[in-house]
Amino acid sequence: MTADKWIRLGQARIMELMDRLALFTPLDAAALALWLAAWFATGLAIEHPPTGKPSVSVLMTRFRREWMQQLAARQSRIFDSNILSTLRQGTTFFASASMIIIGGGLALIGNTERLLGIAEDLTLQDAPAVVWEFKIMALLLLVANAFLKFVWSHRLFGYCAVIMAAVPNDGSSPQALARAAQAAEININAARSFNRGMRSLYFALGGLAWLLGAVPLMVATGVTVFVLWRREFGSNSRIALLARTD
């Protein structure tokens, strides 16, 4: 293929893309930008909260470190292994659920006739299939991100289990606390990845409102941010974690 043909093909692709983007209104673009910005900003605020107002996720890091310090002093560690197994089961469950969602979304995109029927029932509007395909793909991108986070979290919890097994049974050993500290940091990283996956699922669920229109997406984004903010900064769980016991 000559250079001229490549240029004409590229121009045709660009024109086709522009025609498809023209199917969306400026309000759709604003709603999509708000949705993605809220997802990013919420994660940033939760993981790096203001000084003096830690989130639940940040507060839990202290308890994870204390957990590993107690591990180093325990002779029997069956209790600790059971906790870690429960954490890994949680990551497995949500990873499997994410895969099912992705498969269902791709199947829906592949069935254009059924997709249009569902879209007309939801919005009573006649829009091209590409509009609904794009909206579903946007949701699936967040779900795919959640799946990758859950898989990585599961693997990190596995690493944590190996390091925990390497902690000497003698709590007075200099290596015991060092190994316990390593296990704590891996555990914290695994929990952070799991929390990021959960936030992606929260916003993916909120993003379903885009199927109803741009304004519902904005409203759903606000509701999602409020729910996450309350659970991380205004919940009874946070009050309990802040209570001093020493």
PDB file of C-alpha atoms in Angstrom, residues 90-222:
ATOM      1  CA  GLY A  90     -12.687 -11.668  49.266  1.00  0.00           C
ATOM      2  CA  THR A  91     -10.354 -10.686  46.429  1.00  0.00           C
ATOM      3  CA  THR A  92     -11.183 -13.913  44.578  1.00  0.00           C
ATOM      4  CA  PHE A  93     -14.918 -13.274  44.870  1.00  0.00           C
ATOM      5  CA  PHE A  94     -14.760  -9.728  43.524  1.00  0.00           C
ATOM      6  CA  ALA A  95     -12.317 -10.684  40.755  1.00  0.00           C
ATOM      7  CA  SER A  96     -14.722 -13.415  39.629  1.00  0.00           C
ATOM      8  CA  ALA A  97     -17.670 -11.021  39.811  1.00  0.00           C
ATOM      9  CA  SER A  98     -15.764  -8.473  37.700  1.00  0.00           C
ATOM     10  CA  MET A  99     -15.033 -11.104  35.052  1.00  0.00           C
ATOM     11  CA  ILE A 100     -18.732 -12.006  34.884  1.00  0.00           C
ATOM     12  CA  ILE A 101     -19.649  -8.333  34.459  1.00  0.00           C
ATOM     13  CA  ILE A 102     -17.082  -7.889  31.690  1.00  0.00           C
ATOM     14  CA  GLY A 103     -18.328 -10.993  29.893  1.00  0.00           C
ATOM     15  CA  GLY A 104     -21.942  -9.882  30.171  1.00  0.00           C
ATOM     16  CA  GLY A 105     -21.115  -6.392  28.890  1.00  0.00           C
ATOM     17  CA  LEU A 106     -19.197  -7.699  25.898  1.00  0.00           C
ATOM     18  CA  ALA A 107     -22.017 -10.116  25.105  1.00  0.00           C
ATOM     19  CA  LEU A 108     -24.489  -7.233  25.192  1.00  0.00           C
ATOM     20  CA  ILE A 109     -22.312  -5.159  22.862  1.00  0.00           C
ATOM     21  CA  GLY A 110     -22.108  -8.106  20.477  1.00  0.00           C
ATOM     22  CA  ASN A 111     -25.911  -8.337  20.325  1.00  0.00           C
ATOM     23  CA  THR A 112     -26.718  -4.949  18.751  1.00  0.00           C
ATOM     24  CA  GLU A 113     -30.404  -5.660  18.203  1.00  0.00           C
ATOM     25  CA  ARG A 114     -30.995  -6.568  21.828  1.00  0.00           C
ATOM     26  CA  LEU A 115     -28.885  -3.607  22.953  1.00  0.00           C
ATOM     27  CA  LEU A 116     -31.036  -1.169  20.999  1.00  0.00           C
ATOM     28  CA  GLY A 117     -34.184  -2.728  22.414  1.00  0.00           C
ATOM     29  CA  ILE A 118     -32.973  -2.307  25.991  1.00  0.00           C
ATOM     30  CA  ALA A 119     -31.840   1.256  25.283  1.00  0.00           C
ATOM     31  CA  GLU A 120     -35.217   2.256  23.855  1.00  0.00           C
ATOM     32  CA  ASP A 121     -36.998   0.736  26.864  1.00  0.00           C
ATOM     33  CA  LEU A 122     -34.786   2.695  29.259  1.00  0.00           C
ATOM     34  CA  THR A 123     -34.753   6.098  27.589  1.00  0.00           C
ATOM     35  CA  LEU A 124     -37.567   6.038  25.017  1.00  0.00           C
ATOM     36  CA  GLN A 125     -35.008   7.506  22.588  1.00  0.00           C
ATOM     37  CA  ASP A 126     -33.869   6.253  19.207  1.00  0.00           C
ATOM     38  CA  ALA A 127     -30.063   6.527  19.160  1.00  0.00           C
ATOM     39  CA  PRO A 128     -27.488   4.644  17.055  1.00  0.00           C
ATOM     40  CA  ALA A 129     -26.049   1.460  18.529  1.00  0.00           C
ATOM     41  CA  VAL A 130     -22.572   3.006  18.648  1.00  0.00           C
ATOM     42  CA  VAL A 131     -23.743   5.442  21.339  1.00  0.00           C
ATOM     43  CA  TRP A 132     -24.819   2.652  23.656  1.00  0.00           C
ATOM     44  CA  GLU A 133     -21.768   0.580  22.820  1.00  0.00           C
ATOM     45  CA  PHE A 134     -19.502   3.468  23.799  1.00  0.00           C
ATOM     46  CA  LYS A 135     -21.337   3.985  27.087  1.00  0.00           C
ATOM     47  CA  ILE A 136     -21.097   0.327  27.994  1.00  0.00           C
ATOM     48  CA  MET A 137     -17.424   0.224  27.021  1.00  0.00           C
ATOM     49  CA  ALA A 138     -16.751   3.171  29.344  1.00  0.00           C
ATOM     50  CA  LEU A 139     -18.307   1.214  32.200  1.00  0.00           C
ATOM     51  CA  LEU A 140     -16.378  -1.933  31.298  1.00  0.00           C
ATOM     52  CA  LEU A 141     -13.087  -0.032  31.392  1.00  0.00           C
ATOM     53  CA  LEU A 142     -13.643   0.749  35.075  1.00  0.00           C
ATOM     54  CA  VAL A 143     -14.722  -2.831  35.749  1.00  0.00           C
ATOM     55  CA  ALA A 144     -11.607  -4.091  33.951  1.00  0.00           C
ATOM     56  CA  ASN A 145      -9.503  -1.803  36.129  1.00  0.00           C
ATOM     57  CA  ALA A 146     -11.236  -3.248  39.192  1.00  0.00           C
ATOM     58  CA  PHE A 147     -10.515  -6.793  37.988  1.00  0.00           C
ATOM     59  CA  LEU A 148      -6.804  -6.047  37.583  1.00  0.00           C
ATOM     60  CA  LYS A 149      -6.669  -4.452  41.048  1.00  0.00           C
ATOM     61  CA  PHE A 150      -8.362  -7.472  42.650  1.00  0.00           C
ATOM     62  CA  VAL A 151      -6.018  -9.899  40.907  1.00  0.00           C
ATOM     63  CA  TRP A 152      -2.966  -7.939  42.029  1.00  0.00           C
ATOM     64  CA  SER A 153      -4.363  -7.680  45.565  1.00  0.00           C
ATOM     65  CA  HIS A 154      -4.851 -11.447  45.643  1.00  0.00           C
ATOM     66  CA  ARG A 155      -1.274 -11.981  44.564  1.00  0.00           C
ATOM     67  CA  LEU A 156       0.072  -9.527  47.152  1.00  0.00           C
ATOM     68  CA  PHE A 157      -1.843 -11.271  49.920  1.00  0.00           C
ATOM     69  CA  GLY A 158      -0.137 -14.457  48.721  1.00  0.00           C
ATOM     70  CA  TYR A 159       3.254 -12.755  49.001  1.00  0.00           C
ATOM     71  CA  CYS A 160       2.265 -11.596  52.473  1.00  0.00           C
ATOM     72  CA  ALA A 161       1.473 -15.188  53.481  1.00  0.00           C
ATOM     73  CA  VAL A 162       4.938 -16.326  52.403  1.00  0.00           C
ATOM     74  CA  ILE A 163       6.665 -13.532  54.327  1.00  0.00           C
ATOM     75  CA  MET A 164       4.522 -14.249  57.397  1.00  0.00           C
ATOM     76  CA  ALA A 165       5.680 -17.850  57.236  1.00  0.00           C
ATOM     77  CA  ALA A 166       9.273 -16.590  57.170  1.00  0.00           C
ATOM     78  CA  VAL A 167       8.866 -14.694  60.459  1.00  0.00           C
ATOM     79  CA  PRO A 168      10.887 -16.609  63.107  1.00  0.00           C
ATOM     80  CA  ASN A 169       8.868 -18.164  65.941  1.00  0.00           C
ATOM     81  CA  ASP A 170      11.246 -16.589  68.423  1.00  0.00           C
ATOM     82  CA  GLY A 171       9.799 -13.111  68.970  1.00  0.00           C
ATOM     83  CA  SER A 172      13.079 -11.890  70.472  1.00  0.00           C
ATOM     84  CA  SER A 173      14.969 -12.618  67.256  1.00  0.00           C
ATOM     85  CA  PRO A 174      16.188  -9.423  65.516  1.00  0.00           C
ATOM     86  CA  GLN A 175      14.901 -10.818  62.235  1.00  0.00           C
ATOM     87  CA  ALA A 176      11.373 -11.391  63.571  1.00  0.00           C
ATOM     88  CA  LEU A 177      10.303  -7.736  63.718  1.00  0.00           C
ATOM     89  CA  ALA A 178      12.053  -6.968  60.434  1.00  0.00           C
ATOM     90  CA  ARG A 179      10.198  -9.760  58.628  1.00  0.00           C
ATOM     91  CA  ALA A 180       6.934  -8.749  60.333  1.00  0.00           C
ATOM     92  CA  ALA A 181       7.408  -5.168  59.116  1.00  0.00           C
ATOM     93  CA  GLN A 182       7.937  -6.436  55.559  1.00  0.00           C
ATOM     94  CA  ALA A 183       4.772  -8.518  55.782  1.00  0.00           C
ATOM     95  CA  ALA A 184       2.863  -5.489  57.076  1.00  0.00           C
ATOM     96  CA  GLU A 185       3.888  -3.307  54.138  1.00  0.00           C
ATOM     97  CA  ILE A 186       2.938  -5.990  51.601  1.00  0.00           C
ATOM     98  CA  ASN A 187      -0.383  -6.432  53.417  1.00  0.00           C
ATOM     99  CA  ILE A 188      -1.013  -2.684  53.290  1.00  0.00           C
ATOM    100  CA  ASN A 189      -0.254  -2.581  49.558  1.00  0.00           C
ATOM    101  CA  ALA A 190      -2.613  -5.499  48.972  1.00  0.00           C
ATOM    102  CA  ALA A 191      -5.387  -3.740  50.895  1.00  0.00           C
ATOM    103  CA  ARG A 192      -4.776  -0.510  48.968  1.00  0.00           C
ATOM    104  CA  SER A 193      -5.123  -2.339  45.658  1.00  0.00           C
ATOM    105  CA  PHE A 194      -8.308  -4.037  46.894  1.00  0.00           C
ATOM    106  CA  ASN A 195      -9.791  -0.680  47.944  1.00  0.00           C
ATOM    107  CA  ARG A 196      -8.975   0.810  44.540  1.00  0.00           C
ATOM    108  CA  GLY A 197     -10.798  -2.065  42.883  1.00  0.00           C
ATOM    109  CA  MET A 198     -13.823  -1.502  45.102  1.00  0.00           C
ATOM    110  CA  ARG A 199     -13.907   2.211  44.244  1.00  0.00           C
ATOM    111  CA  SER A 200     -13.801   1.367  40.557  1.00  0.00           C
ATOM    112  CA  LEU A 201     -16.823  -0.889  41.020  1.00  0.00           C
ATOM    113  CA  TYR A 202     -18.649   1.839  42.944  1.00  0.00           C
ATOM    114  CA  PHE A 203     -18.146   4.320  40.116  1.00  0.00           C
ATOM    115  CA  ALA A 204     -18.947   1.705  37.474  1.00  0.00           C
ATOM    116  CA  LEU A 205     -22.295   1.138  39.178  1.00  0.00           C
ATOM    117  CA  GLY A 206     -22.856   4.889  39.290  1.00  0.00           C
ATOM    118  CA  GLY A 207     -21.886   5.090  35.629  1.00  0.00           C
ATOM    119  CA  LEU A 208     -24.871   2.922  34.714  1.00  0.00           C
ATOM    120  CA  ALA A 209     -26.923   6.089  35.065  1.00  0.00           C
ATOM    121  CA  TRP A 210     -25.331   7.341  31.819  1.00  0.00           C
ATOM    122  CA  LEU A 211     -27.616   4.932  29.990  1.00  0.00           C
ATOM    123  CA  LEU A 212     -30.438   7.232  31.120  1.00  0.00           C
ATOM    124  CA  GLY A 213     -28.652  10.416  30.079  1.00  0.00           C
ATOM    125  CA  ALA A 214     -25.955  12.915  31.007  1.00  0.00           C
ATOM    126  CA  VAL A 215     -27.832  14.542  33.901  1.00  0.00           C
ATOM    127  CA  PRO A 216     -28.540  11.199  35.635  1.00  0.00           C
ATOM    128  CA  LEU A 217     -24.822  10.402  35.321  1.00  0.00           C
ATOM    129  CA  MET A 218     -23.922  13.660  37.073  1.00  0.00           C
ATOM    130  CA  VAL A 219     -26.414  12.949  39.847  1.00  0.00           C
ATOM    131  CA  ALA A 220     -25.181   9.363  40.247  1.00  0.00           C
ATOM    132  CA  THR A 221     -21.579  10.610  40.383  1.00  0.00           C
ATOM    133  CA  GLY A 222     -22.475  12.970  43.212  1.00  0.00           C
TER     134      GLY A 222
END
